[in-house]
Amino acid sequence: MTYDYSKELIDDYEKLLDIDKGHDVIIYAGENENAKEIRAHSIILCIRSQYFRAAFSNEWADKKDGKFILKKSNISSHIFEIILRFIYCGKVNLAKLAKLQTRELLELLIAVDELNIQTLITCIQEYLIDHHYRILHHNPIEALETVYQLDTFSGLLDFFLEAICDRPEILFNTDNLIRLRAPLLESLLKRDDLLLDEIVIWDNLISWSFSQHPSIQRDIDKWNKEEIAVMKSTLQNFIPLIRFYQISSDDFHLKVYPFKVLLPEDLTNNILASYTASTNKELNNDIHPPRSPKYDTFIIKSQHFAIFSSWIDKKNDSYYNLRNIPYYFKLIYRASIDGASAEVFHKK
């Protein structure tokens, strides 16, 4: 038999944050008028984080009057206090996280990565996944850019990209898209689950390319050789990602063909030929299949299936997210294919 008073011990450690005794670390968090002096204990910090073990080593330590001095102007004081409380007692106040602006949540993400507190990294990542829509809705570009730069959060980046593919209106056909970095746009266009018509993707790609070179006019007939070369270079990695064979003849002639100078000549010829060929086999081309949603429906979004799964399992406190849906949903009736009759519906 073992007596367990670990909760009492944790509570006592948490009290150390609120009493001004025994500290041997002074942390200056934030900058300018928002800077704040935070006091802590090196033994606790070193036990909980490799970062602090290195910072307080003989090689790197900065000491004054017997106390370690640490300046973290890149981390706001209220963000540092959230991290410090976790270091001392392993607690994260979700109510406080809910009050943080998107920029502050991303700052917290960067800070926990820098301080290399692995358990907190996992915790914050799970929180951002559970609240991804709020984050992406308010600031999709900064959210994507932040996780793209942090190798630790590659899984979170993939989740954000999947969420945008499921709800492309977050980014596409908005002013946000023109601020997206090329590698991120390329990652999106590589995906099979991007829920947009191919011609809409093309329109957005052209708008994005013009935004990268605002001095180039939109009248293609007036482009000089240098401007053509610049636009070709900008689009060279994206052209292979566009599924031109899924674009209708009318849309191709109206919206794509005017930019034929940017396309490989053989590609243009093959696309034009495809509109008169009876089968794709006649073209002898490697044609990408159409993009398709994760679930075979364009009306219901992936997050709805997460909610349905939560209802099935009677989860009242928290819903499943896009990554942990435990059920497989199969479409068994579609009016546009099966017919809009009650008899057929009930047979299905």
Short mmCIF file of C-alpha atoms in Angstrom, two decimals:
data_model
loop_
_atom_site.label_atom_id
_atom_site.label_comp_id
_atom_site.label_asym_id
_atom_site.label_seq_id
_atom_site.Cartn_x
_atom_site.Cartn_y
_atom_site.Cartn_z
CA MET A 1 0.00 0.00 0.00
CA THR A 2 1.23 3.50 -0.86
CA TYR A 3 0.04 6.81 0.52
CA ASP A 4 -0.12 9.39 -2.25
CA TYR A 5 0.06 13.08 -1.37
CA SER A 6 1.35 14.21 -4.75
CA LYS A 7 -1.51 16.68 -5.21
CA GLU A 8 -0.58 18.41 -1.97
CA LEU A 9 3.03 18.56 -3.15
CA ILE A 10 1.99 20.05 -6.51
CA ASP A 11 -0.14 22.66 -4.75
CA ASP A 12 2.81 23.65 -2.59
CA TYR A 13 5.05 24.03 -5.65
CA GLU A 14 2.41 26.25 -7.23
CA LYS A 15 2.43 28.47 -4.14
CA LEU A 16 6.12 29.14 -4.75
CA LEU A 17 5.06 31.26 -7.74
CA ASP A 18 3.08 33.57 -5.51
CA ILE A 19 5.49 34.06 -2.61
CA ASP A 20 8.67 36.12 -2.85
CA LYS A 21 10.98 33.72 -1.01
CA GLY A 22 13.92 31.54 -1.93
CA HIS A 23 14.11 32.57 -5.57
CA ASP A 24 17.48 32.64 -7.31
CA VAL A 25 16.32 33.53 -10.83
CA ILE A 26 15.11 36.86 -12.20
CA ILE A 27 13.49 36.72 -15.63
CA TYR A 28 12.81 39.90 -17.60
CA ALA A 29 9.95 38.96 -19.92
CA GLY A 30 8.49 41.24 -22.60
CA GLU A 31 9.91 44.51 -23.80
CA ASN A 32 9.59 48.28 -23.31
CA GLU A 33 6.58 49.33 -21.22
CA ASN A 34 5.23 45.76 -21.23
CA ALA A 35 8.38 44.27 -19.67
CA LYS A 36 7.96 42.54 -16.32
CA GLU A 37 10.30 41.06 -13.74
CA ILE A 38 9.42 37.45 -12.91
CA ARG A 39 11.11 35.54 -10.09
CA ALA A 40 11.68 31.79 -10.11
CA HIS A 41 13.80 28.94 -8.77
CA SER A 42 16.60 27.50 -10.88
CA ILE A 43 16.37 23.98 -9.47
CA ILE A 44 12.75 23.63 -10.61
CA LEU A 45 13.40 25.18 -14.02
CA CYS A 46 16.41 22.96 -14.66
CA ILE A 47 14.59 19.77 -13.68
CA ARG A 48 11.71 20.57 -16.04
CA SER A 49 13.50 21.95 -19.10
CA GLN A 50 16.69 21.23 -21.02
CA TYR A 51 16.62 24.85 -22.17
CA PHE A 52 17.05 26.14 -18.61
CA ARG A 53 19.69 23.54 -17.82
CA ALA A 54 21.75 25.01 -20.65
CA ALA A 55 20.87 28.63 -19.79
CA PHE A 56 22.03 28.24 -16.18
CA SER A 57 25.17 26.23 -16.97
CA ASN A 58 28.58 27.70 -16.17
CA GLU A 59 29.16 28.36 -19.86
CA TRP A 60 26.04 30.44 -20.47
CA ALA A 61 24.83 31.69 -17.09
CA ASP A 62 24.51 35.43 -16.44
CA LYS A 63 24.53 36.11 -12.69
CA LYS A 64 24.21 39.22 -10.57
CA ASP A 65 24.26 39.33 -6.77
CA GLY A 66 24.04 35.54 -6.66
CA LYS A 67 20.94 35.36 -8.88
CA PHE A 68 20.61 34.08 -12.43
CA ILE A 69 19.50 36.80 -14.84
CA LEU A 70 17.51 35.78 -17.92
CA LYS A 71 16.22 38.27 -20.49
CA LYS A 72 13.38 37.05 -22.74
CA SER A 73 12.15 40.16 -24.51
CA ASN A 74 10.65 37.99 -27.28
CA ILE A 75 8.16 36.36 -24.89
CA SER A 76 5.39 38.48 -23.36
CA SER A 77 5.20 38.40 -19.58
CA HIS A 78 1.67 36.93 -19.46
CA ILE A 79 2.71 34.21 -21.91
CA PHE A 80 5.79 33.42 -19.84
CA GLU A 81 3.66 33.19 -16.69
CA ILE A 82 1.42 30.56 -18.35
CA ILE A 83 4.52 28.54 -19.19
CA LEU A 84 6.05 29.02 -15.76
CA ARG A 85 2.91 27.79 -13.99
CA PHE A 86 3.01 24.64 -16.10
CA ILE A 87 6.68 24.13 -15.23
CA TYR A 88 5.94 24.38 -11.51
CA CYS A 89 2.72 22.38 -11.22
CA GLY A 90 1.90 20.85 -14.61
CA LYS A 91 -1.30 22.87 -15.00
CA VAL A 92 -2.65 24.78 -17.99
CA ASN A 93 -5.64 27.03 -17.36
CA LEU A 94 -7.90 26.49 -20.39
CA ALA A 95 -9.99 29.51 -19.42
CA LYS A 96 -6.90 31.69 -19.80
CA LEU A 97 -6.06 30.11 -23.15
CA ALA A 98 -9.59 30.83 -24.36
CA LYS A 99 -9.07 34.53 -23.62
CA LEU A 100 -5.87 34.76 -25.66
CA GLN A 101 -5.99 36.37 -29.07
CA THR A 102 -4.85 34.29 -32.04
CA ARG A 103 -1.52 36.15 -32.15
CA GLU A 104 -0.95 35.37 -28.47
CA LEU A 105 -1.72 31.67 -28.97
CA LEU A 106 0.83 31.57 -31.77
CA GLU A 107 3.33 33.41 -29.56
CA LEU A 108 2.75 30.74 -26.91
CA LEU A 109 3.35 28.07 -29.54
CA ILE A 110 6.69 29.63 -30.52
CA ALA A 111 7.70 30.10 -26.88
CA VAL A 112 7.09 26.50 -25.77
CA ASP A 113 9.04 25.32 -28.82
CA GLU A 114 11.97 27.60 -27.92
CA LEU A 115 11.95 26.53 -24.26
CA ASN A 116 11.64 22.88 -25.35
CA ILE A 117 9.02 21.78 -22.82
CA GLN A 118 7.82 18.64 -24.57
CA THR A 119 4.69 17.90 -22.54
CA LEU A 120 3.48 21.47 -22.92
CA ILE A 121 4.23 21.34 -26.65
CA THR A 122 1.86 18.37 -26.94
CA CYS A 123 -0.75 20.13 -24.80
CA ILE A 124 -0.72 23.36 -26.81
CA GLN A 125 -0.80 21.44 -30.08
CA GLU A 126 -3.90 19.53 -28.96
CA TYR A 127 -5.55 22.78 -27.89
CA LEU A 128 -4.86 24.38 -31.27
CA ILE A 129 -6.29 21.35 -33.07
CA ASP A 130 -9.45 21.46 -30.96
CA HIS A 131 -9.84 25.20 -31.64
CA HIS A 132 -8.42 25.28 -35.16
CA TYR A 133 -11.44 26.93 -36.78
CA ARG A 134 -11.25 30.01 -34.54
CA ILE A 135 -7.52 30.32 -35.17
CA LEU A 136 -7.68 29.84 -38.94
CA HIS A 137 -10.76 32.04 -39.27
CA HIS A 138 -9.15 34.99 -37.49
CA ASN A 139 -5.62 34.79 -38.88
CA PRO A 140 -5.01 31.93 -41.32
CA ILE A 141 -1.79 33.32 -42.80
CA GLU A 142 0.00 33.89 -39.50
CA ALA A 143 -1.16 30.51 -38.20
CA LEU A 144 0.15 28.69 -41.26
CA GLU A 145 3.39 30.67 -41.40
CA THR A 146 4.10 30.05 -37.71
CA VAL A 147 3.68 26.27 -37.75
CA TYR A 148 5.45 26.04 -41.13
CA GLN A 149 8.61 27.53 -39.58
CA LEU A 150 8.60 25.15 -36.61
CA ASP A 151 9.65 21.59 -37.46
CA THR A 152 8.23 20.41 -34.14
CA PHE A 153 4.72 21.18 -35.34
CA SER A 154 4.74 19.50 -38.77
CA GLY A 155 1.72 17.44 -37.71
CA LEU A 156 -0.15 20.59 -36.76
CA LEU A 157 0.68 22.14 -40.14
CA ASP A 158 -0.74 19.12 -41.93
CA PHE A 159 -3.88 19.37 -39.81
CA PHE A 160 -4.29 23.08 -40.64
CA LEU A 161 -3.87 22.33 -44.35
CA GLU A 162 -6.47 19.58 -44.13
CA ALA A 163 -8.87 21.93 -42.37
CA ILE A 164 -8.43 24.57 -45.09
CA CYS A 165 -9.00 21.96 -47.80
CA ASP A 166 -12.26 21.08 -46.05
CA ARG A 167 -13.25 24.76 -45.72
CA PRO A 168 -11.35 26.53 -48.53
CA GLU A 169 -13.37 29.72 -48.06
CA ILE A 170 -11.07 30.43 -45.09
CA LEU A 171 -8.33 31.28 -47.56
CA PHE A 172 -9.38 31.11 -51.19
CA ASN A 173 -11.26 33.98 -52.84
CA THR A 174 -10.06 36.24 -50.02
CA ASP A 175 -7.37 38.89 -49.67
CA ASN A 176 -5.51 36.50 -47.36
CA LEU A 177 -4.44 34.24 -50.20
CA ILE A 178 -2.19 36.81 -51.85
CA ARG A 179 -0.10 36.96 -48.65
CA LEU A 180 0.50 33.21 -48.59
CA ARG A 181 4.07 32.06 -49.16
CA ALA A 182 4.71 29.95 -52.26
CA PRO A 183 5.69 26.71 -50.42
CA LEU A 184 2.44 26.75 -48.44
CA LEU A 185 0.32 27.40 -51.52
CA GLU A 186 2.17 24.59 -53.26
CA SER A 187 1.40 22.25 -50.35
CA LEU A 188 -2.30 23.06 -50.65
CA LEU A 189 -2.45 22.56 -54.41
CA LYS A 190 -0.76 19.16 -54.12
CA ARG A 191 -3.62 17.82 -52.04
CA ASP A 192 -6.38 15.63 -53.44
CA ASP A 193 -8.89 16.77 -50.82
CA LEU A 194 -8.99 20.48 -51.70
CA LEU A 195 -12.73 21.11 -52.09
CA LEU A 196 -12.70 23.60 -54.96
CA ASP A 197 -13.51 23.43 -58.65
CA GLU A 198 -10.29 23.36 -60.62
CA ILE A 199 -11.12 26.57 -62.48
CA VAL A 200 -11.55 28.35 -59.13
CA ILE A 201 -8.13 27.11 -58.08
CA TRP A 202 -6.70 28.44 -61.35
CA ASP A 203 -8.36 31.84 -60.88
CA ASN A 204 -6.91 32.10 -57.38
CA LEU A 205 -3.47 31.04 -58.57
CA ILE A 206 -3.47 33.73 -61.25
CA SER A 207 -4.56 36.37 -58.72
CA TRP A 208 -1.82 35.21 -56.36
CA SER A 209 0.84 35.38 -59.10
CA PHE A 210 -0.15 38.95 -60.02
CA SER A 211 0.05 39.95 -56.36
CA GLN A 212 3.66 38.73 -56.25
CA HIS A 213 4.53 41.19 -59.04
CA PRO A 214 2.26 44.24 -58.70
CA SER A 215 4.18 46.14 -61.38
CA ILE A 216 3.10 43.65 -64.06
CA GLN A 217 -0.12 44.75 -65.72
CA ARG A 218 -3.03 42.36 -66.18
CA ASP A 219 -3.30 42.97 -69.92
CA ILE A 220 -1.36 39.93 -71.13
CA ASP A 221 -1.04 41.26 -74.69
CA LYS A 222 1.12 44.11 -73.38
CA TRP A 223 3.64 41.93 -71.56
CA ASN A 224 7.24 42.11 -72.74
CA LYS A 225 9.64 39.14 -72.79
CA GLU A 226 10.99 39.93 -69.34
CA GLU A 227 7.51 40.02 -67.79
CA ILE A 228 6.60 36.73 -69.44
CA ALA A 229 9.78 35.17 -68.06
CA VAL A 230 9.02 36.47 -64.55
CA MET A 231 5.47 35.10 -64.56
CA LYS A 232 6.63 31.76 -65.98
CA SER A 233 9.20 31.48 -63.23
CA THR A 234 6.59 32.32 -60.58
CA LEU A 235 4.19 29.65 -61.82
CA GLN A 236 6.58 26.91 -62.89
CA ASN A 237 6.11 24.81 -59.73
CA PHE A 238 2.34 25.28 -59.76
CA ILE A 239 1.40 24.46 -63.36
CA PRO A 240 1.96 20.69 -62.86
CA LEU A 241 -0.37 20.82 -59.84
CA ILE A 242 -3.37 22.20 -61.72
CA ARG A 243 -5.67 19.46 -63.01
CA PHE A 244 -6.42 21.14 -66.31
CA TYR A 245 -8.26 18.12 -67.68
CA GLN A 246 -10.96 18.65 -65.03
CA ILE A 247 -11.69 22.15 -66.40
CA SER A 248 -14.55 22.47 -68.88
CA SER A 249 -13.89 23.53 -72.45
CA ASP A 250 -15.72 26.83 -71.97
CA ASP A 251 -13.79 27.72 -68.81
CA PHE A 252 -10.49 26.70 -70.37
CA HIS A 253 -10.98 28.89 -73.44
CA LEU A 254 -12.28 31.81 -71.39
CA LYS A 255 -9.95 31.79 -68.37
CA VAL A 256 -6.92 29.60 -69.08
CA TYR A 257 -6.17 29.88 -72.79
CA PRO A 258 -5.50 33.65 -72.59
CA PHE A 259 -2.48 32.70 -70.42
CA LYS A 260 -1.22 30.09 -72.90
CA VAL A 261 2.12 31.90 -73.04
CA LEU A 262 2.71 30.65 -69.46
CA LEU A 263 1.89 27.01 -70.26
CA PRO A 264 4.06 24.42 -71.99
CA GLU A 265 2.93 24.26 -75.60
CA ASP A 266 2.44 20.49 -75.59
CA LEU A 267 0.26 20.76 -72.48
CA THR A 268 -1.99 23.33 -74.15
CA ASN A 269 -2.29 21.20 -77.28
CA ASN A 270 -3.11 18.07 -75.28
CA ILE A 271 -5.78 19.85 -73.26
CA LEU A 272 -7.41 21.20 -76.41
CA ALA A 273 -7.30 17.74 -77.95
CA SER A 274 -8.94 16.25 -74.87
CA TYR A 275 -12.14 18.17 -75.56
CA THR A 276 -12.63 16.26 -78.82
CA ALA A 277 -11.22 12.88 -77.75
CA SER A 278 -13.78 10.24 -76.82
CA THR A 279 -11.58 8.78 -74.04
CA ASN A 280 -8.50 9.86 -72.14
CA LYS A 281 -6.69 6.77 -73.44
CA GLU A 282 -6.61 8.34 -76.89
CA LEU A 283 -4.45 11.15 -75.49
CA ASN A 284 -1.81 8.83 -74.04
CA ASN A 285 -1.30 11.31 -71.19
CA ASP A 286 -0.81 10.92 -67.47
CA ILE A 287 -3.97 12.68 -66.31
CA HIS A 288 -4.46 13.44 -62.62
CA PRO A 289 -7.81 12.25 -61.24
CA PRO A 290 -10.24 14.90 -60.02
CA ARG A 291 -9.85 16.15 -56.49
CA SER A 292 -12.23 14.45 -54.11
CA PRO A 293 -13.37 15.16 -50.55
CA LYS A 294 -12.42 12.87 -47.70
CA TYR A 295 -16.11 12.06 -47.41
CA ASP A 296 -18.24 11.58 -50.51
CA THR A 297 -20.37 14.67 -50.04
CA PHE A 298 -20.05 18.34 -50.85
CA ILE A 299 -22.83 19.51 -48.51
CA ILE A 300 -21.65 18.11 -45.18
CA LYS A 301 -18.16 19.12 -44.02
CA SER A 302 -15.68 16.96 -42.13
CA GLN A 303 -16.31 18.80 -38.88
CA HIS A 304 -19.96 17.72 -39.10
CA PHE A 305 -18.85 14.08 -39.06
CA ALA A 306 -16.78 14.86 -35.96
CA ILE A 307 -19.94 16.22 -34.33
CA PHE A 308 -22.02 13.22 -35.46
CA SER A 309 -19.41 10.87 -33.97
CA SER A 310 -19.52 12.81 -30.71
CA TRP A 311 -23.30 12.51 -30.58
CA ILE A 312 -23.08 8.76 -31.20
CA ASP A 313 -20.66 8.39 -28.28
CA LYS A 314 -22.66 10.84 -26.14
CA LYS A 315 -19.66 13.13 -25.67
CA ASN A 316 -21.11 16.18 -23.95
CA ASP A 317 -17.95 17.87 -22.68
CA SER A 318 -15.80 17.80 -25.81
CA TYR A 319 -16.24 16.81 -29.44
CA TYR A 320 -13.98 14.71 -31.61
CA ASN A 321 -11.79 16.69 -34.00
CA LEU A 322 -11.02 15.98 -37.66
CA ARG A 323 -8.11 13.72 -36.74
CA ASN A 324 -9.75 11.37 -34.25
CA ILE A 325 -13.17 10.59 -35.80
CA PRO A 326 -13.65 6.93 -34.77
CA TYR A 327 -16.29 6.01 -37.36
CA TYR A 328 -16.37 5.49 -41.12
CA PHE A 329 -19.27 7.22 -42.87
CA LYS A 330 -20.43 5.92 -46.25
CA LEU A 331 -22.83 7.72 -48.58
CA ILE A 332 -25.65 5.31 -49.53
CA TYR A 333 -28.11 7.66 -51.19
CA ARG A 334 -27.68 10.67 -53.44
CA ALA A 335 -30.74 12.23 -55.08
CA SER A 336 -28.80 13.41 -58.12
CA ILE A 337 -27.82 9.79 -58.84
CA ASP A 338 -30.49 7.61 -57.22
CA GLY A 339 -33.48 9.83 -57.91
CA ALA A 340 -35.50 12.03 -55.60
CA SER A 341 -38.26 9.62 -54.65
CA ALA A 342 -39.34 8.49 -51.20
CA GLU A 343 -39.61 4.88 -52.39
CA VAL A 344 -35.98 4.70 -53.53
CA PHE A 345 -34.82 6.52 -50.40
CA HIS A 346 -36.47 3.97 -48.09
CA LYS A 347 -35.15 1.05 -50.13
CA LYS A 348 -31.62 2.36 -49.74
#
